[in-house]
Amino acid sequence: MKVLVTGGAGFIGSHTVVDLQTSGYEVVVLDNFVNSNRQVLNNIEKITGKRVDFVEGDVRNKTDLDTVFKRYPGIEAVIHFAAYKAVGESVQSPLAYYENNIAGTVYLLQAMKAASLKKIVFSSSCTVYGEVDATLLPITENAPVVKANSPYGNTKKIGEELLLDASKAEGFNVVSLRYFNPIGAHDTALIGELPLGIPNNLVPFITQTAIGKRKELTVFGNDYPTRDGSCIRDYIHVMDLANAHVKAIDYLHTSNENFSVFNIGTGQGNTVLEVVTAFENVTGTILNYKIGPRRAGDVVQIYASCQKAEQELGWKAERTLENALETAWKWEQYLATSPFMD
Ligand code: WQD
């Protein structure tokens, strides 16, 4: 079976392409490399031994979308990763976020409709739950979706709404995966996360500090009402997250549901300071960090109930936080010695 992966050279996209290929799927990637590197496709081939078919193009460009579906007949499902994802940047440039994440999704659905293709997996986020009462944790998919606190978060909320409407009116079959905090890299360390500039996310900031690219990590707040005062998140290994997409594609072929959402996390919450300590333990390094003020917009704590994914998708996270941190560190070391970057 052939699957189109938009944003397939990106962090989660590239790991998903590897899992799809090793699970026997043929993969076509559409990527504009705006937040990724074309060398990623070569490294995917090194891992799987299979060349990735790809079109360099943009989901906002109807001609690019038509090219994909004409050049690769037989695509049976789409996994739609291509989107902007930086919360702070979205506050500065909301129109770019709505154009890429919302208009891009609309154009993709229109091109799919023209190609008589109805199955789509969408990248959503736990950000749709906002700040939740501790009594609701671990959070289930039945928790209310709240007003987003950034344009980025709003694009995920609206993305789900437009897919729900399209599933009702146009017969699309949709699986929306609400990711918690993806971290880590492939075991080979040939692919991983490639942040542009100064990382916003915790784990790339940790690995860049450990390797000497950044002077020190700032832990954003230690006065939250949690066990050590730092925020709690559900950190999920990117290879586990990738596998959820393969399971979602299988589900689209067997289920009668037109629109489903699933939490994709581990079910475990860890504080920022626990992640720092785990990183030091698995890598044998001492991390230079300080406690700083809270970061605007951070929720205190969130972690997933993944029972629905386990029961209906037959998916469950298998890897540990330690393994995720170990592979993230291996990847940072690989980047330091390869001409991959910069
Ligand atoms: C994790 C924790 C920070 C950096 C964001 C998006 C979300 C999702 C994933 C993505 C927080 C703390 C971080 C640092 C720190 N979407 N931290 N020092 O904010 O949970 O989620 O990314 O594409 O929608 O909002 O992830 O990795 O930024 O932060 O102390 O230098 O680490 O305060 O508690 P977040 P994160």
CSV table of C-alpha atoms and ligand atoms in Angstrom, one decimal:
chain,number,residue,atom,x,y,z
A,1,MET,CA,0.0,0.0,0.0
A,2,LYS,CA,1.2,3.5,-0.9
A,3,VAL,CA,1.0,6.4,1.7
A,4,LEU,CA,1.7,10.1,1.1
A,5,VAL,CA,3.5,11.7,4.0
A,6,THR,CA,3.5,15.5,3.9
A,7,GLY,CA,6.3,16.9,5.9
A,8,GLY,CA,8.1,13.6,5.7
A,9,ALA,CA,11.5,15.0,6.1
A,10,GLY,CA,10.7,16.6,9.4
A,11,PHE,CA,11.2,15.3,12.9
A,12,ILE,CA,8.2,13.1,13.4
A,13,GLY,CA,7.6,12.7,9.7
A,14,SER,CA,11.0,11.1,9.1
A,15,HIS,CA,10.7,8.6,11.9
A,16,THR,CA,7.2,7.7,10.6
A,17,VAL,CA,8.6,7.1,7.1
A,18,VAL,CA,11.1,4.7,8.5
A,19,ASP,CA,8.4,2.8,10.4
A,20,LEU,CA,6.1,2.8,7.4
A,21,GLN,CA,8.8,1.4,5.1
A,22,THR,CA,9.9,-1.2,7.5
A,23,SER,CA,6.3,-2.2,7.9
A,24,GLY,CA,6.0,-2.8,4.2
A,25,TYR,CA,4.4,0.4,3.0
A,26,GLU,CA,5.5,2.3,0.0
A,27,VAL,CA,6.0,6.0,0.9
A,28,VAL,CA,5.8,9.2,-1.1
A,29,VAL,CA,7.1,12.3,0.7
A,30,LEU,CA,6.0,15.9,0.0
A,31,ASP,CA,8.2,18.4,1.7
A,32,ASN,CA,9.3,22.0,1.0
A,33,PHE,CA,12.4,21.6,3.4
A,34,VAL,CA,11.5,24.9,5.1
A,35,ASN,CA,12.1,23.3,8.5
A,36,SER,CA,14.0,20.2,7.5
A,37,ASN,CA,17.0,19.0,5.5
A,38,ARG,CA,17.0,17.0,2.3
A,39,GLN,CA,19.9,14.9,3.6
A,40,VAL,CA,17.2,13.3,5.9
A,41,LEU,CA,15.9,11.4,2.9
A,42,ASN,CA,19.3,9.9,2.3
A,43,ASN,CA,19.6,8.9,5.9
A,44,ILE,CA,16.2,7.3,5.8
A,45,GLU,CA,17.5,5.2,2.9
A,46,LYS,CA,20.6,4.2,4.9
A,47,ILE,CA,18.3,2.9,7.7
A,48,THR,CA,15.7,1.1,5.6
A,49,GLY,CA,17.6,0.3,2.4
A,50,LYS,CA,14.7,1.8,0.5
A,51,ARG,CA,14.7,5.0,-1.5
A,52,VAL,CA,11.9,7.4,-0.6
A,53,ASP,CA,9.9,8.8,-3.5
A,54,PHE,CA,9.6,12.5,-3.0
A,55,VAL,CA,8.2,15.7,-4.5
A,56,GLU,CA,9.7,18.9,-3.4
A,57,GLY,CA,6.7,21.1,-2.9
A,58,ASP,CA,4.2,22.8,-0.6
A,59,VAL,CA,0.8,22.0,0.6
A,60,ARG,CA,-0.2,25.6,-0.1
A,61,ASN,CA,0.6,25.1,-3.8
A,62,LYS,CA,-2.3,23.3,-5.7
A,63,THR,CA,0.0,22.5,-8.6
A,64,ASP,CA,2.4,20.7,-6.3
A,65,LEU,CA,-0.4,18.7,-4.8
A,66,ASP,CA,-1.8,17.8,-8.2
A,67,THR,CA,1.7,16.7,-9.3
A,68,VAL,CA,2.0,14.3,-6.3
A,69,PHE,CA,-1.3,12.6,-7.0
A,70,LYS,CA,-0.7,12.4,-10.8
A,71,ARG,CA,2.9,11.2,-10.5
A,72,TYR,CA,2.1,8.6,-7.9
A,73,PRO,CA,-1.2,7.0,-8.6
A,74,GLY,CA,-2.3,4.4,-6.1
A,75,ILE,CA,-1.8,6.5,-3.0
A,76,GLU,CA,-4.3,5.1,-0.5
A,77,ALA,CA,-3.9,7.3,2.5
A,78,VAL,CA,-2.2,10.6,3.6
A,79,ILE,CA,-0.4,11.4,6.8
A,80,HIS,CA,-0.3,15.2,7.2
A,81,PHE,CA,2.6,16.5,9.2
A,82,ALA,CA,3.5,19.6,7.1
A,83,ALA,CA,2.9,22.5,9.4
A,84,TYR,CA,4.6,25.2,11.4
A,85,LYS,CA,5.0,24.3,15.1
A,86,ALA,CA,6.6,27.1,17.2
A,87,VAL,CA,4.2,28.5,19.7
A,88,GLY,CA,6.1,31.9,20.2
A,89,GLU,CA,6.6,32.4,16.5
A,90,SER,CA,2.9,31.8,15.9
A,91,VAL,CA,2.1,34.8,18.2
A,92,GLN,CA,4.4,37.0,16.1
A,93,SER,CA,3.3,35.7,12.7
A,94,PRO,CA,-0.3,34.4,13.1
A,95,LEU,CA,-1.2,34.8,9.4
A,96,ALA,CA,1.7,32.6,8.3
A,97,TYR,CA,0.5,29.9,10.8
A,98,TYR,CA,-3.1,30.1,9.6
A,99,GLU,CA,-2.0,30.0,6.0
A,100,ASN,CA,0.3,27.1,6.3
A,101,ASN,CA,-1.5,25.0,8.9
A,102,ILE,CA,-5.2,25.8,8.0
A,103,ALA,CA,-5.2,26.8,4.3
A,104,GLY,CA,-2.6,24.1,3.6
A,105,THR,CA,-4.9,21.5,5.1
A,106,VAL,CA,-7.9,22.7,3.1
A,107,TYR,CA,-5.9,22.5,-0.1
A,108,LEU,CA,-4.7,19.1,0.7
A,109,LEU,CA,-8.2,17.9,1.4
A,110,GLN,CA,-9.4,19.4,-1.9
A,111,ALA,CA,-6.6,17.7,-3.8
A,112,MET,CA,-7.4,14.4,-2.1
A,113,LYS,CA,-11.0,14.8,-3.0
A,114,ALA,CA,-10.1,15.4,-6.6
A,115,ALA,CA,-8.0,12.2,-6.5
A,116,SER,CA,-10.9,10.3,-4.8
A,117,LEU,CA,-8.8,9.7,-1.8
A,118,LYS,CA,-10.5,9.9,1.7
A,119,LYS,CA,-8.2,8.5,4.4
A,120,ILE,CA,-6.1,11.0,6.4
A,121,VAL,CA,-4.1,11.0,9.6
A,122,PHE,CA,-3.7,14.5,11.2
A,123,SER,CA,-1.0,15.8,13.5
A,124,SER,CA,-2.8,17.3,16.5
A,125,SER,CA,-1.5,18.2,19.9
A,126,CYS,CA,-2.3,17.9,23.6
A,127,THR,CA,-2.3,21.7,23.5
A,128,VAL,CA,-6.0,21.4,22.6
A,129,TYR,CA,-6.7,20.6,26.3
A,130,GLY,CA,-5.1,23.8,27.6
A,131,GLU,CA,-4.6,24.0,31.4
A,132,VAL,CA,-6.4,21.2,33.0
A,133,ASP,CA,-7.5,20.5,36.6
A,134,ALA,CA,-5.3,17.9,38.3
A,135,THR,CA,-8.4,15.8,39.0
A,136,LEU,CA,-8.7,15.2,35.2
A,137,LEU,CA,-5.2,13.7,34.9
A,138,PRO,CA,-4.3,11.5,33.1
A,139,ILE,CA,-6.4,13.3,30.5
A,140,THR,CA,-8.7,11.4,28.3
A,141,GLU,CA,-10.0,12.3,24.8
A,142,ASN,CA,-13.4,13.1,26.4
A,143,ALA,CA,-11.9,16.2,28.1
A,144,PRO,CA,-13.1,19.4,26.6
A,145,VAL,CA,-11.1,21.1,23.9
A,146,VAL,CA,-10.6,24.7,25.1
A,147,LYS,CA,-9.9,28.1,23.6
A,148,ALA,CA,-6.3,27.9,22.4
A,149,ASN,CA,-3.7,30.2,24.0
A,150,SER,CA,-1.7,30.7,20.8
A,151,PRO,CA,-2.3,30.8,17.1
A,152,TYR,CA,-0.3,27.6,16.8
A,153,GLY,CA,-2.6,25.9,19.3
A,154,ASN,CA,-5.6,27.4,17.5
A,155,THR,CA,-4.5,25.9,14.1
A,156,LYS,CA,-4.6,22.4,15.8
A,157,LYS,CA,-8.1,23.1,17.2
A,158,ILE,CA,-9.4,24.5,14.0
A,159,GLY,CA,-7.6,21.7,12.0
A,160,GLU,CA,-9.6,19.1,14.0
A,161,GLU,CA,-12.8,21.0,13.4
A,162,LEU,CA,-12.4,21.3,9.7
A,163,LEU,CA,-11.5,17.6,9.4
A,164,LEU,CA,-14.6,16.7,11.4
A,165,ASP,CA,-16.8,18.8,9.1
A,166,ALA,CA,-15.1,17.3,6.1
A,167,SER,CA,-15.6,13.8,7.4
A,168,LYS,CA,-19.4,14.5,7.8
A,169,ALA,CA,-20.0,16.3,4.5
A,170,GLU,CA,-17.4,14.8,2.2
A,171,GLY,CA,-16.9,11.3,3.4
A,172,PHE,CA,-13.3,11.7,4.6
A,173,ASN,CA,-12.1,9.1,7.1
A,174,VAL,CA,-10.0,10.9,9.7
A,175,VAL,CA,-7.7,9.9,12.6
A,176,SER,CA,-6.4,12.9,14.6
A,177,LEU,CA,-3.5,12.0,16.8
A,178,ARG,CA,-3.0,14.3,19.8
A,179,TYR,CA,0.7,14.2,20.5
A,180,PHE,CA,2.1,14.8,23.9
A,181,ASN,CA,5.8,15.8,24.0
A,182,PRO,CA,7.8,13.9,21.3
A,183,ILE,CA,11.5,13.4,22.1
A,184,GLY,CA,14.4,11.1,21.2
A,185,ALA,CA,15.7,9.8,17.9
A,186,HIS,CA,16.1,6.6,15.8
A,187,ASP,CA,18.4,4.0,17.4
A,188,THR,CA,20.9,4.5,14.6
A,189,ALA,CA,21.1,8.2,15.3
A,190,LEU,CA,20.9,8.8,11.6
A,191,ILE,CA,17.7,10.8,11.9
A,192,GLY,CA,16.5,13.0,14.8
A,193,GLU,CA,15.2,16.5,15.7
A,194,LEU,CA,16.8,19.4,13.8
A,195,PRO,CA,15.8,22.6,15.5
A,196,LEU,CA,16.4,25.8,13.5
A,197,GLY,CA,18.3,28.3,15.6
A,198,ILE,CA,17.9,28.3,19.4
A,199,PRO,CA,15.6,25.4,20.4
A,200,ASN,CA,12.3,26.2,22.1
A,201,ASN,CA,11.8,22.6,23.3
A,202,LEU,CA,13.4,21.1,26.3
A,203,VAL,CA,15.3,18.1,25.1
A,204,PRO,CA,17.1,19.7,22.1
A,205,PHE,CA,18.1,22.5,24.5
A,206,ILE,CA,19.4,19.9,27.0
A,207,THR,CA,21.5,18.0,24.3
A,208,GLN,CA,22.8,21.3,22.8
A,209,THR,CA,23.9,22.4,26.3
A,210,ALA,CA,25.6,19.1,27.0
A,211,ILE,CA,27.5,19.3,23.8
A,212,GLY,CA,28.6,22.9,24.4
A,213,LYS,CA,26.4,24.7,21.8
A,214,ARG,CA,24.5,26.5,24.5
A,215,LYS,CA,26.0,27.8,27.8
A,216,GLU,CA,23.3,26.6,30.1
A,217,LEU,CA,19.8,25.3,30.3
A,218,THR,CA,17.2,27.5,32.1
A,219,VAL,CA,14.5,25.5,33.9
A,220,PHE,CA,11.5,27.7,33.5
A,221,GLY,CA,10.1,27.8,37.0
A,222,ASN,CA,10.5,25.7,40.2
A,223,ASP,CA,7.5,27.1,42.1
A,224,TYR,CA,4.7,25.2,40.4
A,225,PRO,CA,2.4,23.0,42.5
A,226,THR,CA,4.2,19.8,41.4
A,227,ARG,CA,6.4,17.3,43.3
A,228,ASP,CA,9.6,19.3,42.7
A,229,GLY,CA,8.1,22.6,41.6
A,230,SER,CA,8.9,22.2,37.8
A,231,CYS,CA,6.3,21.5,35.1
A,232,ILE,CA,5.1,18.0,34.3
A,233,ARG,CA,4.8,16.7,30.7
A,234,ASP,CA,4.3,13.3,29.0
A,235,TYR,CA,7.5,12.8,27.0
A,236,ILE,CA,7.1,10.2,24.3
A,237,HIS,CA,9.8,8.5,22.3
A,238,VAL,CA,9.5,9.6,18.6
A,239,MET,CA,9.7,6.0,17.4
A,240,ASP,CA,6.7,5.1,19.5
A,241,LEU,CA,4.9,8.1,18.2
A,242,ALA,CA,5.9,7.1,14.6
A,243,ASN,CA,4.4,3.7,15.2
A,244,ALA,CA,1.1,5.2,16.2
A,245,HIS,CA,0.8,6.6,12.7
A,246,VAL,CA,1.3,3.1,11.2
A,247,LYS,CA,-1.4,1.8,13.5
A,248,ALA,CA,-3.6,4.7,12.5
A,249,ILE,CA,-3.3,3.8,8.8
A,250,ASP,CA,-4.2,0.2,9.6
A,251,TYR,CA,-7.2,1.5,11.6
A,252,LEU,CA,-8.4,3.7,8.7
A,253,HIS,CA,-8.6,0.5,6.6
A,254,THR,CA,-10.6,-1.5,9.1
A,255,SER,CA,-12.7,0.8,11.2
A,256,ASN,CA,-16.2,2.1,10.5
A,257,GLU,CA,-15.5,5.4,12.3
A,258,ASN,CA,-15.3,8.5,10.1
A,259,PHE,CA,-13.6,10.7,12.7
A,260,SER,CA,-11.5,9.6,15.7
A,261,VAL,CA,-9.1,11.3,18.0
A,262,PHE,CA,-6.4,9.5,20.1
A,263,ASN,CA,-4.0,10.7,22.7
A,264,ILE,CA,-0.5,9.6,21.9
A,265,GLY,CA,1.7,9.7,25.0
A,266,THR,CA,3.1,7.3,27.5
A,267,GLY,CA,0.6,7.9,30.4
A,268,GLN,CA,3.5,9.0,32.6
A,269,GLY,CA,4.2,12.5,33.6
A,270,ASN,CA,7.8,13.7,34.4
A,271,THR,CA,9.0,17.0,35.7
A,272,VAL,CA,11.6,19.1,33.9
A,273,LEU,CA,14.0,18.4,36.8
A,274,GLU,CA,13.4,14.7,36.5
A,275,VAL,CA,14.2,14.8,32.8
A,276,VAL,CA,17.4,16.7,33.6
A,277,THR,CA,18.4,14.1,36.2
A,278,ALA,CA,17.5,11.2,33.9
A,279,PHE,CA,19.6,12.8,31.1
A,280,GLU,CA,22.6,13.1,33.5
A,281,ASN,CA,22.2,9.5,34.6
A,282,VAL,CA,22.0,7.9,31.2
A,283,THR,CA,24.7,10.0,29.6
A,284,GLY,CA,27.1,10.2,32.5
A,285,THR,CA,27.3,14.0,31.9
A,286,ILE,CA,26.6,16.9,34.3
A,287,LEU,CA,24.3,19.4,32.8
A,288,ASN,CA,24.9,23.1,33.4
A,289,TYR,CA,21.5,24.5,34.3
A,290,LYS,CA,19.9,27.2,36.4
A,291,ILE,CA,16.4,27.9,37.7
A,292,GLY,CA,14.8,30.8,35.9
A,293,PRO,CA,11.4,32.4,35.9
A,294,ARG,CA,8.3,30.7,34.6
A,295,ARG,CA,7.8,30.8,30.8
A,296,ALA,CA,4.6,32.6,29.7
A,297,GLY,CA,1.9,30.2,28.5
A,298,ASP,CA,3.2,27.0,30.1
A,299,VAL,CA,0.6,24.8,31.7
A,300,VAL,CA,1.5,23.3,35.1
A,301,GLN,CA,1.0,19.7,34.2
A,302,ILE,CA,-0.4,17.4,31.5
A,303,TYR,CA,-0.1,13.7,30.8
A,304,ALA,CA,-2.2,11.3,28.7
A,305,SER,CA,-4.5,8.5,29.3
A,306,CYS,CA,-3.7,6.2,26.3
A,307,GLN,CA,-6.3,3.6,27.0
A,308,LYS,CA,-8.3,4.5,23.9
A,309,ALA,CA,-5.3,4.1,21.6
A,310,GLU,CA,-4.4,0.8,23.3
A,311,GLN,CA,-7.9,-0.6,22.9
A,312,GLU,CA,-8.8,0.7,19.5
A,313,LEU,CA,-5.5,1.3,17.7
A,314,GLY,CA,-3.7,-1.6,19.4
A,315,TRP,CA,-0.9,0.8,20.1
A,316,LYS,CA,1.0,1.5,23.2
A,317,ALA,CA,4.3,3.3,24.0
A,318,GLU,CA,7.0,0.7,24.5
A,319,ARG,CA,10.2,2.7,25.0
A,320,THR,CA,11.5,4.4,28.1
A,321,LEU,CA,12.3,8.1,28.9
A,322,GLU,CA,15.9,6.9,29.4
A,323,ASN,CA,16.1,5.3,26.0
A,324,ALA,CA,14.6,8.5,24.4
A,325,LEU,CA,17.2,10.7,26.1
A,326,GLU,CA,20.0,8.3,25.2
A,327,THR,CA,19.1,8.4,21.5
A,328,ALA,CA,18.6,12.2,21.6
A,329,TRP,CA,22.2,12.4,23.0
A,330,LYS,CA,23.6,10.0,20.4
A,331,TRP,CA,21.9,12.1,17.7
A,332,GLU,CA,23.4,15.4,19.0
A,333,GLN,CA,26.8,13.7,18.9
A,334,TYR,CA,26.2,12.5,15.4
A,335,LEU,CA,25.3,16.0,14.3
A,336,ALA,CA,28.5,17.4,15.8
A,337,THR,CA,30.6,15.0,13.7
A,338,SER,CA,28.7,14.9,10.4
A,339,PRO,CA,28.3,17.5,7.7
A,340,PHE,CA,24.6,17.1,8.0
A,341,MET,CA,23.9,20.5,9.4
A,342,ASP,CA,24.7,24.1,9.0
B,1,WQD,C1,8.6,21.2,28.1
B,1,WQD,C2,8.8,21.7,29.5
B,1,WQD,C3,9.0,24.1,29.7
B,1,WQD,C4,12.7,24.6,27.4
B,1,WQD,C5,5.3,22.4,23.1
B,1,WQD,C6,4.1,22.9,22.4
B,1,WQD,C7,3.2,21.7,22.2
B,1,WQD,C8,3.8,20.6,21.5
B,1,WQD,C9,5.2,20.3,22.0
B,1,WQD,C10,4.6,20.9,19.2
B,1,WQD,C11,8.0,22.9,29.9
B,1,WQD,C12,10.3,23.4,30.1
B,1,WQD,C13,11.6,24.0,28.1
B,1,WQD,C14,13.7,25.2,28.3
B,1,WQD,C15,12.5,24.5,30.2
B,1,WQD,N1,3.7,20.9,20.1
B,1,WQD,N2,11.5,24.0,29.4
B,1,WQD,N3,13.6,25.1,29.6
B,1,WQD,O1,5.8,23.6,25.9
B,1,WQD,O2,5.3,21.3,26.7
B,1,WQD,O3,5.0,21.8,24.3
B,1,WQD,O4,6.0,21.5,22.3
B,1,WQD,O5,5.0,20.9,18.3
B,1,WQD,O6,2.0,22.1,21.6
B,1,WQD,O7,3.4,23.8,23.2
B,1,WQD,O8,7.3,21.6,25.2
B,1,WQD,O9,9.7,21.2,25.2
B,1,WQD,O10,8.9,23.6,25.0
B,1,WQD,O11,8.7,22.4,27.2
B,1,WQD,O12,12.4,24.5,31.5
B,1,WQD,O13,14.7,25.7,27.8
B,1,WQD,O14,10.2,22.1,29.6
B,1,WQD,O15,8.7,25.1,30.6
B,1,WQD,O16,7.7,22.7,31.2
B,1,WQD,P1,5.8,22.2,25.6
B,1,WQD,P2,8.7,22.2,25.6
